mmCIF file of C-alpha atoms and ligand atoms in Angstrom:
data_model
loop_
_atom_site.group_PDB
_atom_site.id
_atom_site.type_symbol
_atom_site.label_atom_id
_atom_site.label_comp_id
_atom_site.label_asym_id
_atom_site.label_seq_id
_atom_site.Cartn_x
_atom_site.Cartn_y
_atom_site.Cartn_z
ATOM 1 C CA UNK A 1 18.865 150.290 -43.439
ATOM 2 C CA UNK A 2 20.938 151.469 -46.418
ATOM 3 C CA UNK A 3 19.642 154.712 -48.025
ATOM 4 C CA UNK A 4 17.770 154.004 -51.716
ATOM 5 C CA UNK A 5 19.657 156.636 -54.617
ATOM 6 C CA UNK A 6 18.387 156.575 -57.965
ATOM 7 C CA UNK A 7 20.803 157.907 -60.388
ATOM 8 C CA UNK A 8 18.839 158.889 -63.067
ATOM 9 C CA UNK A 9 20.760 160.313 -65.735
ATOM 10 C CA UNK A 10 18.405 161.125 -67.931
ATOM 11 C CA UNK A 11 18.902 161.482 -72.046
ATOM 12 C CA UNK A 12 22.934 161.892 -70.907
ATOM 13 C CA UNK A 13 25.717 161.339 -71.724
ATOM 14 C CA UNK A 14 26.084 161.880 -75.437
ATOM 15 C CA UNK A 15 28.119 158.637 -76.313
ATOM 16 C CA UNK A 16 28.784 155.179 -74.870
ATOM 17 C CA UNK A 17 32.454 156.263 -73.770
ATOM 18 C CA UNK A 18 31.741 158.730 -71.156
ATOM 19 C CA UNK A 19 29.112 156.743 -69.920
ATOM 20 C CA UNK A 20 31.749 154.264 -68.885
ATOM 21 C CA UNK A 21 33.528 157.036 -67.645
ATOM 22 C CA UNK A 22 30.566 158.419 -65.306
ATOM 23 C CA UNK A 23 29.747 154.931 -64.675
ATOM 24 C CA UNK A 24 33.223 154.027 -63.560
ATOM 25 C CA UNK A 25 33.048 157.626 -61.354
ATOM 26 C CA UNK A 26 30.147 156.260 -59.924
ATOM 27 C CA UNK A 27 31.298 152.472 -58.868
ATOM 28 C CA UNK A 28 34.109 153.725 -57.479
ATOM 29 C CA UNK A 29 32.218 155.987 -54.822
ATOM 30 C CA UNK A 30 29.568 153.356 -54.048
ATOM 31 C CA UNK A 31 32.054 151.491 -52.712
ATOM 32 C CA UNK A 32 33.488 153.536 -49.863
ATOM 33 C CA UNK A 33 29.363 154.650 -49.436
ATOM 34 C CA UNK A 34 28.754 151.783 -47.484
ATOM 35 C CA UNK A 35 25.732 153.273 -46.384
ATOM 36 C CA UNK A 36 24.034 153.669 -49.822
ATOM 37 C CA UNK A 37 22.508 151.457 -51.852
ATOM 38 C CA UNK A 38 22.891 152.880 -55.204
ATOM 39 C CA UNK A 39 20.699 151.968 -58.280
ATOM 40 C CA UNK A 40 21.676 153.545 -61.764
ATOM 41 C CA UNK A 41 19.449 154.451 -64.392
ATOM 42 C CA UNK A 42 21.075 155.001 -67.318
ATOM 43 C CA UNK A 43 19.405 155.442 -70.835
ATOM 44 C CA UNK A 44 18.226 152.295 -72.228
ATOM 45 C CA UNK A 45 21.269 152.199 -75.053
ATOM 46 C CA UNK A 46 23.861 152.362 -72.674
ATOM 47 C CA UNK A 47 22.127 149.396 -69.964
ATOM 48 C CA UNK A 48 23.249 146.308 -71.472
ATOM 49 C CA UNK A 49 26.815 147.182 -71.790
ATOM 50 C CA UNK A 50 27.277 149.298 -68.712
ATOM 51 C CA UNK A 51 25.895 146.233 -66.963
ATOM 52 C CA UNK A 52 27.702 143.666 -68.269
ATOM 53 C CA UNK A 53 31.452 145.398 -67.655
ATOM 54 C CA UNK A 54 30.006 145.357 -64.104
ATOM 55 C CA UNK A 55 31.278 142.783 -61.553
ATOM 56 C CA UNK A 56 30.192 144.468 -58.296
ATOM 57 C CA UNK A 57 26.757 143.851 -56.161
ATOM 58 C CA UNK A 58 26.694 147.135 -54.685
ATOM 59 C CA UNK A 59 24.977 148.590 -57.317
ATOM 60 C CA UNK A 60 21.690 148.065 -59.524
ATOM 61 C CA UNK A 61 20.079 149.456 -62.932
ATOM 62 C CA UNK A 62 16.926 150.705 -63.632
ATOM 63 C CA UNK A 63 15.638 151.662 -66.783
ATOM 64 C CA UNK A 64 14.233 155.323 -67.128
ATOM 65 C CA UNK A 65 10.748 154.326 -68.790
ATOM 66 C CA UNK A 66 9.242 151.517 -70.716
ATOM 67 C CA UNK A 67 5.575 150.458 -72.302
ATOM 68 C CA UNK A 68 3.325 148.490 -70.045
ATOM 69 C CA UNK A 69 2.994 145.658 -72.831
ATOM 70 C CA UNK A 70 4.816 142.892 -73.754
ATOM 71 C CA UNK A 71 5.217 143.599 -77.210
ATOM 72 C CA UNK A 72 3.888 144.643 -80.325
ATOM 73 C CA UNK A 73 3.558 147.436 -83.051
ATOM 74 C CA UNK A 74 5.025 150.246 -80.185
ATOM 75 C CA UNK A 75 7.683 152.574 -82.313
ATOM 76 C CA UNK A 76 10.263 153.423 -80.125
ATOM 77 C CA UNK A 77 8.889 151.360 -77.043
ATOM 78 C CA UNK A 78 10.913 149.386 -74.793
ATOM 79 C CA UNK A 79 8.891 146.908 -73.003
ATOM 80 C CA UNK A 80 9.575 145.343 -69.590
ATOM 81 C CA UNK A 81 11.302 142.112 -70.731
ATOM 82 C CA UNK A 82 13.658 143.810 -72.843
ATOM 83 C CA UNK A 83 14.690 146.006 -70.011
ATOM 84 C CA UNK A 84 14.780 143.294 -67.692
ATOM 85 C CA UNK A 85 16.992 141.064 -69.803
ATOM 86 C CA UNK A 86 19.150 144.011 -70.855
ATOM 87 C CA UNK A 87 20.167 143.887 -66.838
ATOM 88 C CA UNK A 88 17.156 146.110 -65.070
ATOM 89 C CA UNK A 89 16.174 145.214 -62.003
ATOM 90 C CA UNK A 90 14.212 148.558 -61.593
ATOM 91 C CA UNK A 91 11.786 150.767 -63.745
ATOM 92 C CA UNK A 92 11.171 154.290 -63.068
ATOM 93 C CA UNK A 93 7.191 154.847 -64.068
ATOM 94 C CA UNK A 94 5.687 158.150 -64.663
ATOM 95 C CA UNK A 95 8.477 160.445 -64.209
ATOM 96 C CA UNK A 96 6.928 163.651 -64.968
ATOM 97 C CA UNK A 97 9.422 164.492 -67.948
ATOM 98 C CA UNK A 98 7.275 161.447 -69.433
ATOM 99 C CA UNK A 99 4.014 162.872 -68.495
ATOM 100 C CA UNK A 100 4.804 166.294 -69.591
ATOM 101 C CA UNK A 101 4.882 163.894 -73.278
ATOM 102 C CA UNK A 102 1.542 162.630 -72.576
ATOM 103 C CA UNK A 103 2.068 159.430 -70.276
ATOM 104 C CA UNK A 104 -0.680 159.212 -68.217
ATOM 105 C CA UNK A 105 -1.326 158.276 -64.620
ATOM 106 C CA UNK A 106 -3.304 155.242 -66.311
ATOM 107 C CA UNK A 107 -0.841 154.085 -68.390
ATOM 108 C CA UNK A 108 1.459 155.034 -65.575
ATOM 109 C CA UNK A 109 -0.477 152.186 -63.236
ATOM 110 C CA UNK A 110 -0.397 149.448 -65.958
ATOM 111 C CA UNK A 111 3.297 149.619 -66.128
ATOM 112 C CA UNK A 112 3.226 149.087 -62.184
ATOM 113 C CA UNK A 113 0.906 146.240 -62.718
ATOM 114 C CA UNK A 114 3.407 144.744 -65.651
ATOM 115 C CA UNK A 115 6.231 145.616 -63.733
ATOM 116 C CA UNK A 116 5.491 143.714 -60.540
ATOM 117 C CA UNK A 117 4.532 141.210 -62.832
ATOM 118 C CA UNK A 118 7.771 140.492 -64.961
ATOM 119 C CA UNK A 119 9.587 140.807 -61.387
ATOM 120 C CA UNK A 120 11.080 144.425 -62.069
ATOM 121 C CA UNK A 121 10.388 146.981 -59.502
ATOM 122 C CA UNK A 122 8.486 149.975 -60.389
ATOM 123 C CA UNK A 123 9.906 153.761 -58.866
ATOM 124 C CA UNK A 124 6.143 154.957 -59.553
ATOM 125 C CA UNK A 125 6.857 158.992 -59.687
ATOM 126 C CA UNK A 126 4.429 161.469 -58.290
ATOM 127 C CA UNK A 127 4.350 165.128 -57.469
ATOM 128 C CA UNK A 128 1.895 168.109 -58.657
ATOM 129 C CA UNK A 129 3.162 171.058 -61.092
ATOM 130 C CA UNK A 130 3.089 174.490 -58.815
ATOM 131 C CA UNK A 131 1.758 174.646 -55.044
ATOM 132 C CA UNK A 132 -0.847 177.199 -53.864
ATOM 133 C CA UNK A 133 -1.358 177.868 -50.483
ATOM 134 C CA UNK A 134 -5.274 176.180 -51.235
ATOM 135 C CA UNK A 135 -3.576 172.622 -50.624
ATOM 136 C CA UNK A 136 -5.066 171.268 -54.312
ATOM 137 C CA UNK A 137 -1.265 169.432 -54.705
ATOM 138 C CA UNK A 138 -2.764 167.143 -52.082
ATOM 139 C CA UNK A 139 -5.602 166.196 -54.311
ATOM 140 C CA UNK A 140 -3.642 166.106 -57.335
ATOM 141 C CA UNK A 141 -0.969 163.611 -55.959
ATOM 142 C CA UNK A 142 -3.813 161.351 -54.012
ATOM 143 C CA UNK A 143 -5.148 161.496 -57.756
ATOM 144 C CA UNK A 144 -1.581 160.054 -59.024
ATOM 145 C CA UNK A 145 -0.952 157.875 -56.383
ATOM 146 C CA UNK A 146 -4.043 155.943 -56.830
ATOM 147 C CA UNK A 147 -4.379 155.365 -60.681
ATOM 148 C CA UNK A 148 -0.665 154.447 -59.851
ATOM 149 C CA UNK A 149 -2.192 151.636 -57.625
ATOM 150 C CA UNK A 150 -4.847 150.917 -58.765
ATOM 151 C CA UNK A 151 -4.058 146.960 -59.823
ATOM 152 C CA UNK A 152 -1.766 146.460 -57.090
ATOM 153 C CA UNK A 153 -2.830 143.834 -54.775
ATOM 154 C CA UNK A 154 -2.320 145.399 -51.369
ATOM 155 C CA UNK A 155 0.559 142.117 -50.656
ATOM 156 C CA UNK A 156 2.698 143.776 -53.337
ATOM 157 C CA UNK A 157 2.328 147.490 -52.455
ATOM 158 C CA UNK A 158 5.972 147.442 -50.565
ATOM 159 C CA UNK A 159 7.148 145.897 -53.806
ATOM 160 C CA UNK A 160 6.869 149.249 -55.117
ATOM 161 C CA UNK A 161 8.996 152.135 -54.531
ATOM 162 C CA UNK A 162 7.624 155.674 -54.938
ATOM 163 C CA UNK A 163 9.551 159.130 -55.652
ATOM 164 C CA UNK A 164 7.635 162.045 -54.900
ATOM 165 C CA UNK A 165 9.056 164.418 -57.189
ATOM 166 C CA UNK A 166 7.357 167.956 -57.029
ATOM 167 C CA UNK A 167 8.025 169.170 -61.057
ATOM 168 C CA UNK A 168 8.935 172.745 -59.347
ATOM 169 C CA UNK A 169 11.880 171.248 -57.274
ATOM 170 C CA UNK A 170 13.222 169.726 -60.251
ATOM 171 C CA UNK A 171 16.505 170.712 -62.083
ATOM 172 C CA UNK A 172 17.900 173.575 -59.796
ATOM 173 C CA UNK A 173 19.648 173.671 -56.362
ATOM 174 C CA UNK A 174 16.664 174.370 -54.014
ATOM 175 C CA UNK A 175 14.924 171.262 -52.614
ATOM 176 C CA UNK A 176 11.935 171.237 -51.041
ATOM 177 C CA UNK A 177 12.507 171.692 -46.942
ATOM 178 C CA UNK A 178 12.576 168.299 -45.232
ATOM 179 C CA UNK A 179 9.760 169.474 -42.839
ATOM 180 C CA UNK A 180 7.090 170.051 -46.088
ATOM 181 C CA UNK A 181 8.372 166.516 -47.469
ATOM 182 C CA UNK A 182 7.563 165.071 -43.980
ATOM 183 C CA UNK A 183 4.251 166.299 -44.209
ATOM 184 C CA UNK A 184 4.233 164.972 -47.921
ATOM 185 C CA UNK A 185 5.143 161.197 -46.527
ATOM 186 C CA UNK A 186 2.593 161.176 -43.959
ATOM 187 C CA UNK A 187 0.058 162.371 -46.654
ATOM 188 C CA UNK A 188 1.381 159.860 -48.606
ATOM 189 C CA UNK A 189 1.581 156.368 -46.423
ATOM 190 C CA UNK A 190 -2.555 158.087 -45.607
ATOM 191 C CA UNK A 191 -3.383 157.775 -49.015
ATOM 192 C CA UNK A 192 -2.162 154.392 -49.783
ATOM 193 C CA UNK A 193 -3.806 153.028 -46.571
ATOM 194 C CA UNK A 194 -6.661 154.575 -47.916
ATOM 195 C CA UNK A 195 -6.386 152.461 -50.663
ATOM 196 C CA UNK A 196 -5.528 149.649 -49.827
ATOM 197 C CA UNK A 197 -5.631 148.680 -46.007
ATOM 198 C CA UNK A 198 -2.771 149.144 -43.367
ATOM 199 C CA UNK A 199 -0.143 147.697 -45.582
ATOM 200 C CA UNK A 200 0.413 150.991 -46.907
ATOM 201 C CA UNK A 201 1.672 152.186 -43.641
ATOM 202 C CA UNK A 202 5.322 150.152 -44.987
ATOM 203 C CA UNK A 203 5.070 151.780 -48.364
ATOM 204 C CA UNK A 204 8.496 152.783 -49.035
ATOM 205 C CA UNK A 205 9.232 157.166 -49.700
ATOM 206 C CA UNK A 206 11.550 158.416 -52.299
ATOM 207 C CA UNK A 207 12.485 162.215 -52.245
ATOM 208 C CA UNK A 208 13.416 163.585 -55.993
ATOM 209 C CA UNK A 209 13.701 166.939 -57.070
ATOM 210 C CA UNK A 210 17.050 169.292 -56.618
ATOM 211 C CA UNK A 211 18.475 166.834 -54.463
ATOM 212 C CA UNK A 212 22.412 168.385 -53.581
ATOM 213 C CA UNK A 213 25.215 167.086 -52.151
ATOM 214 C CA UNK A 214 24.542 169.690 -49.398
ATOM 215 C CA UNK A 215 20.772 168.677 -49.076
ATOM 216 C CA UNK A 216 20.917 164.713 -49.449
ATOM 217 C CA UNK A 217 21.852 164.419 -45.403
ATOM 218 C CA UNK A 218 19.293 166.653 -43.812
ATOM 219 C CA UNK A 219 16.200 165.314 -46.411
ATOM 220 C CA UNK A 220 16.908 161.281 -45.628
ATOM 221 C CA UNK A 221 17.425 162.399 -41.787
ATOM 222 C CA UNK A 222 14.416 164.598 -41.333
ATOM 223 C CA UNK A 223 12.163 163.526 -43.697
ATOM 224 C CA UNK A 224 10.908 160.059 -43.139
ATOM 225 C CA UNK A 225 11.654 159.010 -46.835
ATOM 226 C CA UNK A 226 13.929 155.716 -47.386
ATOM 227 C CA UNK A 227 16.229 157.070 -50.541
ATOM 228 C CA UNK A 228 16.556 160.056 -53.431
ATOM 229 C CA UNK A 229 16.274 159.990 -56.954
ATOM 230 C CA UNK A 230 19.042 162.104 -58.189
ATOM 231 C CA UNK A 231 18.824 164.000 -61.606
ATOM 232 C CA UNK A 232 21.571 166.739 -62.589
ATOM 233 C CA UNK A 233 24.028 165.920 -59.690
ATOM 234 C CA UNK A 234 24.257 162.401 -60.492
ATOM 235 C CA UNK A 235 25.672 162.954 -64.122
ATOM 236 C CA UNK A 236 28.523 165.067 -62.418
ATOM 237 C CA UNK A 237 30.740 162.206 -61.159
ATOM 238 C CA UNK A 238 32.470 164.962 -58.419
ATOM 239 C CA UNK A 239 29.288 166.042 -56.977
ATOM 240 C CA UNK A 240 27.873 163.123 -56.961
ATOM 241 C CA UNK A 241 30.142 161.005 -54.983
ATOM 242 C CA UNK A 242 30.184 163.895 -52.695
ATOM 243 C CA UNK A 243 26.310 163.503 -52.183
ATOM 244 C CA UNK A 244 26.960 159.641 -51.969
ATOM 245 C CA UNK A 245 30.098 159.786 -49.386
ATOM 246 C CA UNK A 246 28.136 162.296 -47.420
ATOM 247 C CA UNK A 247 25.479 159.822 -46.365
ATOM 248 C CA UNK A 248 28.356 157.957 -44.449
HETATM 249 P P1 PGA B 1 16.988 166.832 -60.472
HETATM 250 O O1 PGA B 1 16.041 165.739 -61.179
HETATM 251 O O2 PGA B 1 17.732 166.112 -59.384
HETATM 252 O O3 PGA B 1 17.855 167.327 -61.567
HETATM 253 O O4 PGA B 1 16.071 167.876 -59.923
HETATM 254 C C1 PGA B 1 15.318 164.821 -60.453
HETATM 255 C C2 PGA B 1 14.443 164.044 -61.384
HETATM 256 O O5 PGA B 1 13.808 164.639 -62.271
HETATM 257 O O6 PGA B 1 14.363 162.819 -61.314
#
């Protein structure tokens, strides 16, 4: 099975003209990463054009966030539809740079819900704020993951994808160790079958959160996640096809 990267790049670049520059960085190592299955997420002004200059399959967009209704007096908003016909195919929900703004794991679940409805796939985000060695980030992602599914009917739960992101891993060079995310996925695929029945044993692992090109290898081997959501790295067009080529 091809590996799942997210490259979410975040409020960057600054204008439409290097983002067809990192874009065009980008297509061209997807397609020697014949392992990868790469999905971009670029910020919402840059999706329609980026995606219609792009001829390829090998790659598919995601917005970064959007409201859970279909329209209406929402300042600033971007619901599903609008992402979906401005080429998404994916939504990333919950990302914790949107909760630290007040998004909550509610709201988070009724953008699942509307997601899975408009036929765009939710990357539901997860992960606590600090660890302490009293184990409380297990309760606080259980807590996450089941607002986040709370109106998904256990047929659809491996229609959505989730990235466990823990907020300290994120934005620096040290990733978690593969052998604490493999306890994380196990905790994980627990708590959804929990939930909602055996189903969740298929639910499908993202791991976000410092992800390298020297660390991308040894988390998808060791880890029992399916893919990465990529932040910094993946708006450095070098690195990142480095991270990409090195998953073969
Ligand atoms: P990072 O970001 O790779 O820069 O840590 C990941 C994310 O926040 O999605």
């Amino acid at each position: 099975m091809k590996a799942i990267i997210v490259a979410n790049w975040k409020m960057n670049p600054a204008t439409m003209r290097e983002a067809k520059k990192l874009f065009d960085a980008t297509r061209e190592a997807s397609e020697s990463a014949r392992n990868v299955g790469l999905i971009v997420a670029p910020p919402a002004i840059f999706l329609r054009e980026l995606r219609a200059r792009y001829k390829g399959k090998r790659i598919a967009f995601a917005a970064q966030s959007t409201n859970a209704e279909a329209g209406g007096a929402f300042t600033g908003g971007i619901s599903l539809l609008q992402a979906k016909d401005a080429g998404a195919q994916y939504v990333i929900v919950g990302h914790s740079e949107r909760r630290a703004k007040g998004e909550t794991s509610e709201e988070a679940g009724k953008i699942v819900v509307a997601a899975l409805a408009s036929g765009v796939t939710p990357i539901l985000c997860v992960g606590e704020l600090s660890r302490t060695h009293s184990g409380e980030h297990f309760s606080f992602v259980r807590e996450q993951l089941q607002a986040g599914f709370a109106g998904v009917e256990p047929g659809k739960i491996v229609k959505v994808l989730i990235a466990y992101e823990p907020v300290w891993a994120i934005g620096g060079e040290k990733t978690m160790s593969p052998h604490d995310m493999h306890e994380m996925t196990i905790f994980i695929k627990k708590t959804i079958v929990g939930a909602k029945g055996e189903a969740g044993m298929n639910v499908k692992i993202l791991y976000g959160g410092s992800t390298t090109e020297s660390n991308a290898a040894p988390m998808l081997q060791e880890s029992g996640v399916v893919g990465l959501l990529v932040g910094h790295v993946s708006i450095d067009a070098y690195r990142f096809s480095t991270l990409i080529n090195s998953l073969g």
